[in-house]
Coordinates of C-alpha atoms in Angstrom, one line a residue:
X63 CA -108.4 -16.5 0.6
X64 CA -108.5 -14.9 -2.2
X65 CA -112.5 -16.0 -2.9
X66 CA -114.4 -13.7 -0.9
X67 CA -117.5 -15.7 -2.3
X68 CA -119.1 -17.7 -5.0
X69 CA -120.6 -15.2 -6.8
X70 CA -116.6 -15.1 -9.3
X71 CA -117.0 -19.0 -8.9
X72 CA -120.1 -19.2 -11.0
X73 CA -119.5 -16.7 -13.4
X74 CA -116.6 -18.7 -14.4
X75 CA -118.4 -21.3 -14.5
X76 CA -120.7 -19.7 -17.1
X77 CA -117.9 -18.2 -19.4
X78 CA -116.2 -21.5 -19.2
X79 CA -119.8 -23.7 -20.1
X80 CA -120.0 -20.6 -23.7
X81 CA -116.1 -20.5 -24.1
X82 CA -115.9 -20.6 -28.3
X83 CA -112.7 -22.5 -28.7
X84 CA -112.9 -22.1 -32.1
X85 CA -113.0 -18.4 -31.3
X86 CA -108.6 -18.3 -30.5
X87 CA -106.4 -15.7 -31.6
X88 CA -104.2 -16.1 -34.8
X89 CA -100.6 -15.7 -34.9
X90 CA -101.2 -12.5 -37.5
X91 CA -104.3 -11.2 -35.3
X92 CA -101.3 -12.1 -31.4
X93 CA -99.2 -9.1 -32.7
X94 CA -101.8 -7.3 -33.5
X95 CA -103.6 -7.8 -30.1
X96 CA -99.7 -7.1 -28.1
X97 CA -99.6 -3.0 -29.4
X98 CA -102.5 -2.2 -26.7
X99 CA -100.2 -4.4 -23.4
X100 CA -98.0 -2.6 -21.7
X101 CA -96.3 -6.2 -20.9
X102 CA -94.4 -8.2 -24.2
X103 CA -94.6 -11.6 -25.1
X104 CA -92.9 -14.4 -23.0
X105 CA -91.3 -17.5 -23.4
X106 CA -90.7 -18.7 -19.9
X107 CA -87.8 -21.6 -19.0
X108 CA -88.1 -23.0 -15.8
X109 CA -87.9 -27.3 -14.3
X110 CA -90.3 -28.8 -12.6
X111 CA -91.5 -27.5 -8.5
X112 CA -91.1 -23.5 -10.2
X113 CA -93.2 -20.6 -10.1
X114 CA -93.6 -19.4 -12.7
X115 CA -95.5 -15.6 -13.7
X116 CA -96.8 -14.7 -16.8
X117 CA -97.7 -10.8 -16.9
X118 CA -100.5 -9.5 -18.7
X119 CA -100.7 -5.0 -18.7
X120 CA -103.3 -4.1 -20.6
X121 CA -103.1 0.1 -20.8
X122 CA -106.8 -0.1 -21.3
X123 CA -110.0 -0.4 -19.4
X124 CA -111.2 -3.6 -19.5
X125 CA -114.4 -5.3 -18.2
X126 CA -112.9 -8.9 -18.1
X127 CA -110.2 -11.4 -17.8
X128 CA -109.1 -14.6 -19.4
X129 CA -106.2 -17.2 -19.5
X130 CA -106.4 -20.0 -22.3
X131 CA -103.4 -22.8 -22.4
X132 CA -103.3 -24.8 -26.1
X133 CA -107.0 -24.6 -27.3
X134 CA -108.4 -24.7 -23.2
X135 CA -110.0 -22.6 -20.6
X136 CA -108.1 -22.1 -17.8
X137 CA -109.9 -19.5 -16.1
X138 CA -111.5 -16.4 -16.2
X139 CA -112.6 -13.4 -13.7
X140 CA -113.9 -10.2 -13.8
X141 CA -112.2 -6.8 -13.5
X142 CA -109.8 -6.2 -10.9
X143 CA -110.5 -10.2 -9.2
X144 CA -108.1 -12.7 -8.1
X145 CA -109.4 -15.9 -8.5
X146 CA -107.1 -19.0 -7.0
X147 CA -107.7 -22.5 -8.7
X148 CA -105.6 -25.3 -8.1
X149 CA -101.8 -24.5 -8.9
X150 CA -102.9 -21.9 -11.1
X151 CA -103.6 -18.5 -8.9
X152 CA -104.9 -15.4 -11.6
X153 CA -104.1 -11.7 -10.0
X154 CA -106.3 -8.2 -10.0
X155 CA -103.6 -7.0 -12.4
X156 CA -105.0 -10.0 -15.2
X157 CA -101.4 -11.5 -14.8
X158 CA -101.2 -15.5 -14.2
X159 CA -98.9 -17.1 -11.4
X160 CA -98.3 -21.4 -12.7
X161 CA -97.3 -22.9 -9.7
X162 CA -95.1 -25.5 -8.2
X163 CA -94.8 -25.9 -12.2
X164 CA -95.7 -29.6 -14.0
X165 CA -94.0 -31.1 -17.0
X166 CA -97.7 -30.9 -18.4
X167 CA -97.9 -27.1 -18.2
X168 CA -95.5 -26.8 -20.4
X169 CA -97.3 -25.0 -23.7
X170 CA -98.5 -21.8 -25.4
X171 CA -100.7 -19.3 -23.2
X172 CA -103.1 -16.6 -24.0
X173 CA -103.5 -13.6 -22.1
X174 CA -107.4 -12.1 -23.3
X175 CA -108.2 -8.8 -21.8
X176 CA -112.3 -8.0 -23.4
X177 CA -113.7 -4.5 -23.4
X178 CA -116.9 -5.9 -24.8
X179 CA -118.6 -9.1 -25.8
X180 CA -117.3 -7.9 -29.1
X181 CA -113.8 -6.3 -28.8
X182 CA -110.9 -8.0 -27.2
X183 CA -107.0 -7.5 -26.9
X184 CA -105.1 -10.7 -26.9
X185 CA -100.8 -11.2 -25.8
X186 CA -99.3 -14.3 -26.2
X187 CA -96.2 -16.1 -23.6
X188 CA -95.3 -20.1 -23.2
X189 CA -93.6 -21.9 -20.7
X190 CA -91.0 -24.7 -20.9
X191 CA -90.1 -26.9 -19.1
X192 CA -87.3 -28.1 -18.7
X193 CA -86.5 -32.0 -17.0
X194 CA -84.0 -34.1 -16.9
X195 CA -84.6 -37.5 -20.0
X196 CA -86.2 -40.7 -19.4
X197 CA -85.1 -43.8 -20.7
X198 CA -86.4 -47.7 -22.0
X199 CA -85.7 -49.7 -23.5
X200 CA -86.5 -52.5 -25.5
X201 CA -86.3 -55.4 -24.2
X202 CA -84.2 -54.4 -21.2
X203 CA -82.7 -57.3 -18.3
X204 CA -80.9 -60.5 -18.7
X205 CA -80.6 -61.4 -22.4
X206 CA -79.0 -65.3 -23.5
X207 CA -79.2 -65.3 -27.1
X208 CA -77.0 -68.2 -29.4
X209 CA -73.8 -67.0 -31.0
X210 CA -75.0 -66.7 -34.7
X211 CA -78.5 -65.1 -32.8
X212 CA -79.3 -60.9 -33.6
X213 CA -80.7 -59.0 -31.6
X214 CA -82.9 -55.6 -31.4
X215 CA -82.9 -53.0 -28.3
X216 CA -85.5 -50.2 -28.8
X217 CA -84.4 -46.9 -26.9
X218 CA -86.9 -44.5 -26.2
X219 CA -86.3 -41.8 -24.6
X220 CA -88.8 -37.7 -23.0
X221 CA -86.7 -35.3 -21.2
X222 CA -87.1 -31.1 -22.4
X223 CA -84.6 -30.3 -24.2
X224 CA -85.1 -33.6 -26.1
X225 CA -82.4 -35.9 -24.8
X226 CA -79.5 -37.1 -27.5
X227 CA -78.4 -39.9 -27.6
X228 CA -75.7 -42.7 -26.9
X229 CA -75.0 -46.2 -27.7
X230 CA -72.4 -48.3 -25.3
X231 CA -70.7 -51.4 -24.8
X232 CA -69.6 -52.1 -21.7
X233 CA -69.5 -48.1 -20.4
X234 CA -67.2 -47.7 -24.3
X235 CA -69.2 -45.4 -25.8
X236 CA -69.8 -47.6 -29.8
X237 CA -72.4 -44.8 -31.7
X238 CA -72.4 -41.3 -30.3
X239 CA -75.1 -39.0 -30.6
X240 CA -78.3 -39.6 -32.3
X241 CA -81.4 -37.0 -32.0
X242 CA -84.8 -38.5 -31.9
X243 CA -86.6 -39.5 -29.3
X244 CA -87.2 -43.5 -30.6
X245 CA -83.7 -45.0 -31.3
X246 CA -83.3 -48.3 -32.6
X247 CA -79.5 -50.7 -32.7
X248 CA -79.6 -54.6 -33.4
X249 CA -76.5 -56.5 -33.0
X250 CA -75.6 -59.5 -34.6
X251 CA -73.7 -61.4 -32.5
X252 CA -70.6 -63.1 -33.8
X253 CA -68.5 -64.2 -31.7
X254 CA -68.7 -65.6 -27.5
X255 CA -66.7 -62.8 -26.7
X256 CA -69.4 -60.2 -27.1
X257 CA -71.1 -61.2 -23.9
X258 CA -71.8 -57.7 -22.1
X259 CA -73.9 -54.4 -21.2
X260 CA -76.0 -52.5 -24.2
X261 CA -77.0 -49.5 -22.3
X262 CA -78.3 -46.9 -24.7
X263 CA -77.9 -43.1 -22.2
X264 CA -79.9 -40.1 -22.5
X265 CA -78.4 -36.4 -22.3
X266 CA -80.7 -33.3 -22.5
X267 CA -78.5 -30.8 -19.8
X268 CA -81.4 -31.4 -17.2
X269 CA -79.7 -33.5 -14.6
X270 CA -77.6 -36.6 -14.7
X271 CA -78.0 -38.9 -17.6
X272 CA -79.8 -42.2 -17.5
X273 CA -79.4 -45.2 -19.5
X274 CA -81.5 -49.0 -20.2
X275 CA -80.7 -51.4 -22.1
X276 CA -79.1 -55.5 -21.4
X277 CA -77.2 -57.6 -20.3
X278 CA -76.4 -59.9 -23.4
X279 CA -75.3 -63.1 -21.9
X280 CA -73.2 -65.5 -25.4
X281 CA -74.5 -68.6 -25.4
X282 CA -71.6 -71.4 -26.7
X283 CA -70.6 -75.3 -27.6
X284 CA -67.7 -76.8 -25.4
X285 CA -64.9 -76.0 -25.7
X286 CA -61.8 -77.7 -24.6
X287 CA -58.3 -77.2 -24.2
X288 CA -56.0 -80.0 -23.1
X289 CA -52.1 -78.9 -22.2
X290 CA -51.3 -82.4 -22.9
X291 CA -51.5 -85.2 -25.8
X292 CA -49.4 -87.9 -25.0
X293 CA -49.3 -88.7 -21.1
X294 CA -46.2 -91.1 -20.8
X295 CA -46.3 -93.6 -17.5
X296 CA -45.4 -97.2 -15.6
X297 CA -47.1 -100.0 -14.6
X298 CA -48.6 -98.9 -10.9
X299 CA -48.2 -95.2 -12.0
X300 CA -50.2 -92.0 -10.7
X301 CA -52.1 -90.2 -13.8
X302 CA -53.6 -86.9 -13.1
X303 CA -55.3 -86.3 -17.1
X304 CA -56.5 -82.7 -17.1
X305 CA -59.6 -81.3 -19.4
X306 CA -60.1 -77.7 -19.2
X307 CA -63.8 -76.5 -20.5
X308 CA -65.0 -73.2 -20.6
X309 CA -68.9 -72.9 -22.1
X310 CA -72.3 -70.8 -21.5
X311 CA -74.7 -72.0 -20.4
X312 CA -71.6 -75.2 -17.9
X313 CA -71.4 -78.2 -19.8
X314 CA -71.7 -81.5 -17.4
X315 CA -68.0 -83.5 -19.1
X316 CA -67.9 -87.4 -19.1
X317 CA -64.9 -89.4 -19.7
X318 CA -64.0 -92.3 -21.5
X319 CA -61.5 -95.1 -22.3
X320 CA -60.7 -96.6 -25.3
X321 CA -64.9 -96.0 -26.4
X322 CA -66.4 -96.9 -23.4
X323 CA -67.6 -94.5 -20.7
X324 CA -65.6 -94.4 -17.2
X325 CA -67.1 -95.5 -14.2
X326 CA -64.9 -93.3 -10.7
X327 CA -64.2 -96.4 -8.7
X328 CA -60.8 -97.7 -7.2
X329 CA -59.1 -97.1 -10.5
X330 CA -60.4 -94.4 -11.9
X331 CA -61.7 -90.3 -9.8
X332 CA -61.6 -87.5 -11.1
X333 CA -61.4 -83.5 -9.6
X334 CA -63.5 -80.6 -10.1
X335 CA -62.2 -77.2 -10.2
X336 CA -63.4 -73.7 -11.2
X337 CA -60.6 -71.4 -12.6
X338 CA -60.0 -68.2 -11.0
X339 CA -59.8 -64.9 -12.7
X340 CA -56.9 -63.9 -13.9
X341 CA -55.6 -61.0 -11.4
X342 CA -56.6 -57.7 -14.0
X343 CA -58.5 -59.7 -16.1
X344 CA -62.2 -58.7 -15.8
X345 CA -63.8 -59.4 -12.6
X346 CA -67.3 -59.5 -14.7
X347 CA -67.0 -63.4 -17.1
X348 CA -69.5 -64.6 -18.5
X349 CA -69.0 -68.0 -19.4
X350 CA -67.9 -71.2 -17.1
X351 CA -64.7 -72.1 -17.0
X352 CA -63.5 -75.9 -15.5
X353 CA -60.4 -78.1 -15.0
X354 CA -62.2 -81.5 -15.1
X355 CA -59.0 -83.9 -14.0
X356 CA -58.9 -87.9 -14.2
X357 CA -56.9 -89.8 -12.2
X358 CA -55.1 -93.0 -12.2
X359 CA -54.1 -93.5 -9.1
X360 CA -52.3 -96.9 -10.3
X361 CA -51.9 -97.3 -13.8
X362 CA -52.1 -100.9 -15.1
X363 CA -51.6 -102.3 -18.6
X364 CA -55.5 -102.9 -19.9
X365 CA -55.3 -98.7 -18.6
X366 CA -53.1 -97.7 -22.1
X367 CA -55.2 -96.3 -25.3
X368 CA -57.3 -92.8 -25.7
X369 CA -59.0 -90.7 -23.3
X370 CA -61.9 -89.1 -24.2
X371 CA -63.3 -86.2 -22.8
X372 CA -66.1 -85.3 -23.8
X373 CA -68.2 -81.4 -22.3
X374 CA -71.8 -81.7 -23.4
X375 CA -74.4 -78.1 -22.5
X376 CA -77.7 -76.9 -24.6
X377 CA -75.7 -75.6 -27.5
X378 CA -74.3 -78.1 -28.6
X379 CA -71.3 -81.0 -27.9
X380 CA -66.8 -81.4 -27.9
X381 CA -63.9 -83.9 -27.3
X382 CA -60.3 -83.9 -26.2
X383 CA -58.7 -86.8 -26.5
X384 CA -55.7 -88.2 -24.7
X385 CA -53.5 -90.9 -25.1
X386 CA -51.9 -93.0 -22.0
X387 CA -49.2 -95.2 -23.6
X388 CA -45.7 -97.3 -21.6
X389 CA -43.4 -96.5 -25.3
X390 CA -40.3 -94.7 -25.3
X391 CA -40.6 -90.3 -25.2
X392 CA -39.5 -88.7 -28.2
X393 CA -35.9 -88.0 -28.7
X394 CA -34.4 -85.2 -28.5
X395 CA -31.4 -83.8 -30.0
X396 CA -28.6 -81.9 -28.0
X397 CA -25.4 -80.6 -29.7
X398 CA -22.6 -82.5 -30.2
X399 CA -19.1 -81.1 -28.1
X400 CA -17.3 -83.2 -30.9
X401 CA -15.6 -81.7 -33.4
X402 CA -16.4 -82.2 -37.0
X403 CA -14.7 -83.8 -40.2
X404 CA -15.7 -82.6 -43.8
X405 CA -16.9 -86.9 -44.0
X406 CA -18.9 -87.5 -40.6
X407 CA -21.2 -86.1 -37.6
X408 CA -21.7 -86.5 -34.6
X409 CA -25.3 -86.6 -33.1
X410 CA -26.7 -87.0 -29.8
X411 CA -30.1 -88.4 -28.5
X412 CA -31.5 -88.0 -25.7
X413 CA -35.2 -89.7 -24.7
X414 CA -36.8 -91.0 -21.5
X415 CA -38.5 -94.5 -21.2
X416 CA -40.0 -96.3 -17.8
X417 CA -39.4 -99.5 -19.1
X418 CA -36.0 -100.3 -20.8
X419 CA -35.3 -99.4 -24.1
X420 CA -35.0 -102.1 -26.5
X421 CA -33.2 -100.3 -29.4
X422 CA -33.5 -96.8 -31.6
X423 CA -34.0 -96.9 -35.3
X424 CA -31.9 -93.8 -37.0
X425 CA -32.4 -92.6 -41.1
X426 CA -30.6 -89.9 -42.8
X427 CA -30.3 -88.6 -46.1
X428 CA -28.0 -86.0 -48.5
X429 CA -30.6 -82.4 -49.2
X430 CA -29.8 -82.0 -53.1
X431 CA -28.2 -78.5 -53.6
X432 CA -29.1 -75.9 -55.7
X433 CA -27.5 -77.3 -58.6
X434 CA -28.8 -80.7 -57.9
X435 CA -32.1 -80.0 -57.2
X436 CA -33.5 -79.0 -60.5
X437 CA -32.6 -82.6 -61.3
X438 CA -34.7 -83.7 -58.0
X439 CA -38.1 -85.4 -59.4
X440 CA -40.9 -87.5 -57.0
X441 CA -39.3 -90.3 -59.4
X442 CA -35.5 -90.4 -57.6
X443 CA -35.9 -88.4 -55.2
X444 CA -33.2 -88.5 -52.1
X445 CA -34.3 -92.3 -49.5
X446 CA -33.7 -92.7 -46.3
X447 CA -30.5 -95.0 -45.1
X448 CA -31.7 -96.5 -41.9
X449 CA -29.6 -97.7 -39.6
X450 CA -31.0 -99.6 -36.1
X451 CA -28.5 -99.1 -33.1
X452 CA -28.9 -101.4 -30.2
X453 CA -29.2 -98.8 -26.9
X454 CA -26.9 -98.8 -24.1
X455 CA -28.4 -100.0 -20.6
X456 CA -29.5 -97.1 -18.2
X457 CA -29.6 -96.4 -15.1
X458 CA -32.7 -94.6 -14.6
X459 CA -35.4 -93.6 -17.2
X460 CA -33.5 -90.6 -18.8
X461 CA -31.1 -92.2 -22.2
X462 CA -28.5 -90.2 -24.0
X463 CA -26.8 -91.5 -26.8
X464 CA -24.1 -90.7 -28.9
X465 CA -23.2 -91.9 -32.4
X466 CA -21.5 -91.1 -35.9
X467 CA -22.1 -91.2 -39.7
X468 CA -19.4 -91.6 -41.5
X469 CA -18.2 -91.2 -45.4
X470 CA -20.6 -88.7 -45.8
X471 CA -20.1 -86.3 -47.8
X472 CA -18.1 -82.7 -47.5
X473 CA -20.1 -79.6 -48.1
X474 CA -22.9 -81.2 -48.1
X475 CA -26.6 -80.7 -46.0
X476 CA -27.8 -83.7 -44.2
X477 CA -31.8 -84.4 -42.5
X478 CA -32.0 -87.4 -39.3
X479 CA -34.7 -89.0 -37.5
X480 CA -34.3 -91.5 -34.7
X481 CA -37.1 -93.2 -33.0
X482 CA -36.4 -95.4 -29.1
X483 CA -38.5 -98.9 -28.9
X484 CA -38.9 -100.8 -25.4
X485 CA -41.1 -103.9 -25.2
X486 CA -44.2 -101.6 -25.7
X487 CA -43.5 -100.2 -29.4
X488 CA -41.7 -98.1 -30.6
X489 CA -41.8 -93.2 -30.4
X490 CA -43.5 -91.2 -32.2
X491 CA -40.8 -89.8 -34.2
X492 CA -37.5 -86.9 -33.6
X493 CA -38.4 -84.0 -34.7
X494 CA -35.5 -83.7 -37.9
X495 CA -32.5 -82.5 -38.1
X496 CA -30.6 -80.3 -40.1
X497 CA -26.8 -80.3 -39.9
X498 CA -23.6 -79.6 -42.8
X499 CA -20.9 -80.9 -43.2
X500 CA -17.4 -79.1 -43.7
X501 CA -16.8 -77.5 -46.9
X502 CA -18.3 -74.3 -48.9
X503 CA -21.7 -75.3 -48.3
X504 CA -24.4 -73.1 -50.8
X505 CA -27.3 -72.3 -48.3
X506 CA -25.6 -69.6 -45.4
X507 CA -28.3 -71.5 -42.7
X508 CA -29.9 -74.2 -41.8
X509 CA -32.8 -75.4 -39.0
X510 CA -31.2 -77.5 -36.0
X511 CA -35.1 -78.9 -36.2
X512 CA -38.1 -78.5 -38.1
X513 CA -41.5 -80.4 -37.8
X514 CA -41.2 -84.6 -37.3
X515 CA -41.3 -86.5 -40.1
X516 CA -44.5 -87.1 -40.9
X517 CA -46.2 -90.5 -38.6
X518 CA -44.9 -92.7 -36.8
X519 CA -45.7 -95.6 -39.1
X520 CA -43.6 -94.5 -42.4
X521 CA -40.7 -94.5 -40.6
X522 CA -41.4 -98.1 -38.4
X523 CA -42.2 -98.7 -42.3
X524 CA -39.3 -98.4 -43.9
X525 CA -41.2 -94.7 -45.2
X526 CA -39.0 -92.3 -47.8
X527 CA -40.4 -89.3 -47.4
X528 CA -40.8 -86.1 -45.3
X529 CA -44.3 -84.8 -44.9
X530 CA -45.4 -86.2 -48.0
X531 CA -43.4 -84.1 -50.9
X532 CA -39.6 -83.0 -51.9
X533 CA -37.2 -80.3 -49.6
X534 CA -37.0 -77.4 -51.1
X535 CA -35.1 -74.3 -50.1
X536 CA -38.2 -73.5 -47.9
X537 CA -36.8 -76.0 -45.0
X538 CA -33.6 -74.9 -45.0
X539 CA -33.2 -71.4 -41.7
X540 CA -32.0 -69.9 -39.3
X541 CA -29.9 -71.5 -36.1
X542 CA -27.7 -74.2 -37.8
X543 CA -25.2 -76.9 -36.8
X544 CA -22.2 -76.2 -39.0
X545 CA -19.3 -79.4 -39.1
X546 CA -16.8 -77.1 -37.8
X547 CA -14.7 -76.3 -41.2
X548 CA -11.1 -76.9 -42.3
X549 CA -9.3 -73.5 -43.4
X550 CA -8.9 -74.9 -47.1
X551 CA -13.0 -74.1 -49.0
X552 CA -13.6 -77.4 -50.0
X553 CA -15.9 -77.9 -52.6
X554 CA -17.9 -81.4 -53.8
X555 CA -15.8 -82.9 -56.6
X556 CA -19.7 -86.0 -55.8
X557 CA -22.3 -86.0 -58.1
X558 CA -25.3 -85.9 -56.0
X559 CA -26.9 -89.4 -56.4
X560 CA -30.6 -89.9 -55.1
X561 CA -29.4 -94.2 -55.4
X562 CA -29.5 -94.4 -51.4
X563 CA -30.8 -97.8 -50.2
X564 CA -33.8 -97.7 -48.4
X565 CA -33.4 -101.2 -46.5
X566 CA -31.3 -100.9 -43.4
X567 CA -28.3 -101.7 -43.1
X568 CA -26.4 -102.7 -39.6
X569 CA -23.2 -100.5 -38.7
X570 CA -20.9 -102.6 -38.9
X571 CA -21.5 -103.2 -42.8
X572 CA -22.4 -99.8 -43.5
X573 CA -18.7 -98.9 -42.1
X574 CA -16.6 -100.8 -44.6
X575 CA -18.9 -98.9 -47.3
X576 CA -17.2 -95.7 -46.1
X577 CA -13.1 -96.8 -46.4
X578 CA -13.2 -96.9 -49.6
X579 CA -14.5 -93.1 -49.7
X580 CA -13.1 -92.4 -47.3
X581 CA -9.8 -93.3 -49.1
X582 CA -10.6 -91.9 -51.5
X583 CA -10.9 -88.4 -50.3
X584 CA -7.8 -88.6 -48.7
X585 CA -6.1 -89.4 -51.9
X586 CA -7.5 -85.6 -53.4
X587 CA -6.5 -84.1 -50.4
X588 CA -3.0 -85.3 -51.3
X589 CA -3.4 -84.8 -54.7
X590 CA -4.6 -80.5 -54.0
X591 CA -1.4 -80.1 -51.1
X592 CA 1.1 -81.4 -54.1
X593 CA -0.6 -79.2 -56.1
X594 CA -0.6 -76.0 -53.5
X595 CA 3.1 -76.6 -52.8
X596 CA 4.1 -77.1 -56.1
X597 CA 2.2 -73.3 -57.3
X598 CA 4.0 -71.1 -54.1
X599 CA 7.6 -72.8 -54.6
X600 CA 6.9 -70.6 -57.8

């Protein structure tokens, strides 16, 4: 090797022991001393495992040379002596070779040429070992927190050059290019949808970017979706009630009937299955999505009533309710193919019932015109006229009924609702149908159906209001069923009346009362025609 005997090493040990660390050169002294060197001060930027040469070419003769790193003595040797110590190789010309460079080799290096014990010349160099970033996140890994919690993530980085930090959420950048070896990110968990990977990514141009962070799993109480609220059946039928539950962690689901826990057995069974991920959606799902089905194999009359799907986990408990009934389904109005007249309107509706329908209850009332609207108050607002209509015999569960209202005011707007009754009770109300009789109508657009008539009990008990308030102009919307208009535009000659009977009347008595109205209207038409004919003769 370069060291031929132990004398230089013994001498080196002596020098290290007697070296005064307080005698390091100042920056001003370095500038003056460099004039005595052939070499120039150098900053070497390199990478790990490389070899670096720091020159030290002195113009004059010298007695010995020594190298310091920052304030630490590395090695010293007499003139023209080579010395190898660990990864440092001192060449005979005074230059220093650093082999297998490591990150700790970064720093300031000083070459000191000693002419006498008191005289020395100094030249400074530097090594900057560049290395890929390192990142450490606290906390890291899987973190489970409920909605409403606050998560603080601390990200510490290392690397040369100093890394720039970026925060990402599910690989999407949320905060870009932060500088500093310690960064903090605070996350307020406001929604169950915030589950995912939150990472701190460090990059400095050396090697590949590196990241660390947390996988956040948001915990939330069960959320229930029931696609059907009412199930219609008959004795002996088979019913499947569905209850879809999403939760984190997984929820325990129980079924109740009339407030009592259902025991699975000969009449009730259950099916529980995981809901498959929709094609094209994210493959990672941070919550449980389950379909729970209660199966009623052979429905009995005692099975009627309210059913509860109750889901519970460590975060909370939620319930959803469904009804099993033998009552008829709500009626739906159909467009009548018949021609309508200015004083009558034909209604067609359809319903389904697994038990024979006994009767229908039809309620209608006139909507005030724009001029009469201002005189309509809560005290004299229009009341409902109620008709009881016997049901026809139907083969099968579908009932289609046609009924014509006579004695209506021309150029007027009406509202109508209908219910059906079988042995098990009244159906829910139909949606409100709005129609216009022929003639000049103040509102050009009408809706065929609107929201259902208030509560079912209001209809059955003769209630007189819709949604607990007056009808406004906003109730009249598009998609109208308008009676066929005569070529002559009729202007209503009847003042709006709010004294319609709210009591139930039979169809026969209504027909008798309408006869006088029809006769009066025909007389008015004849009078108008005579005037028109005279006008043409002139």
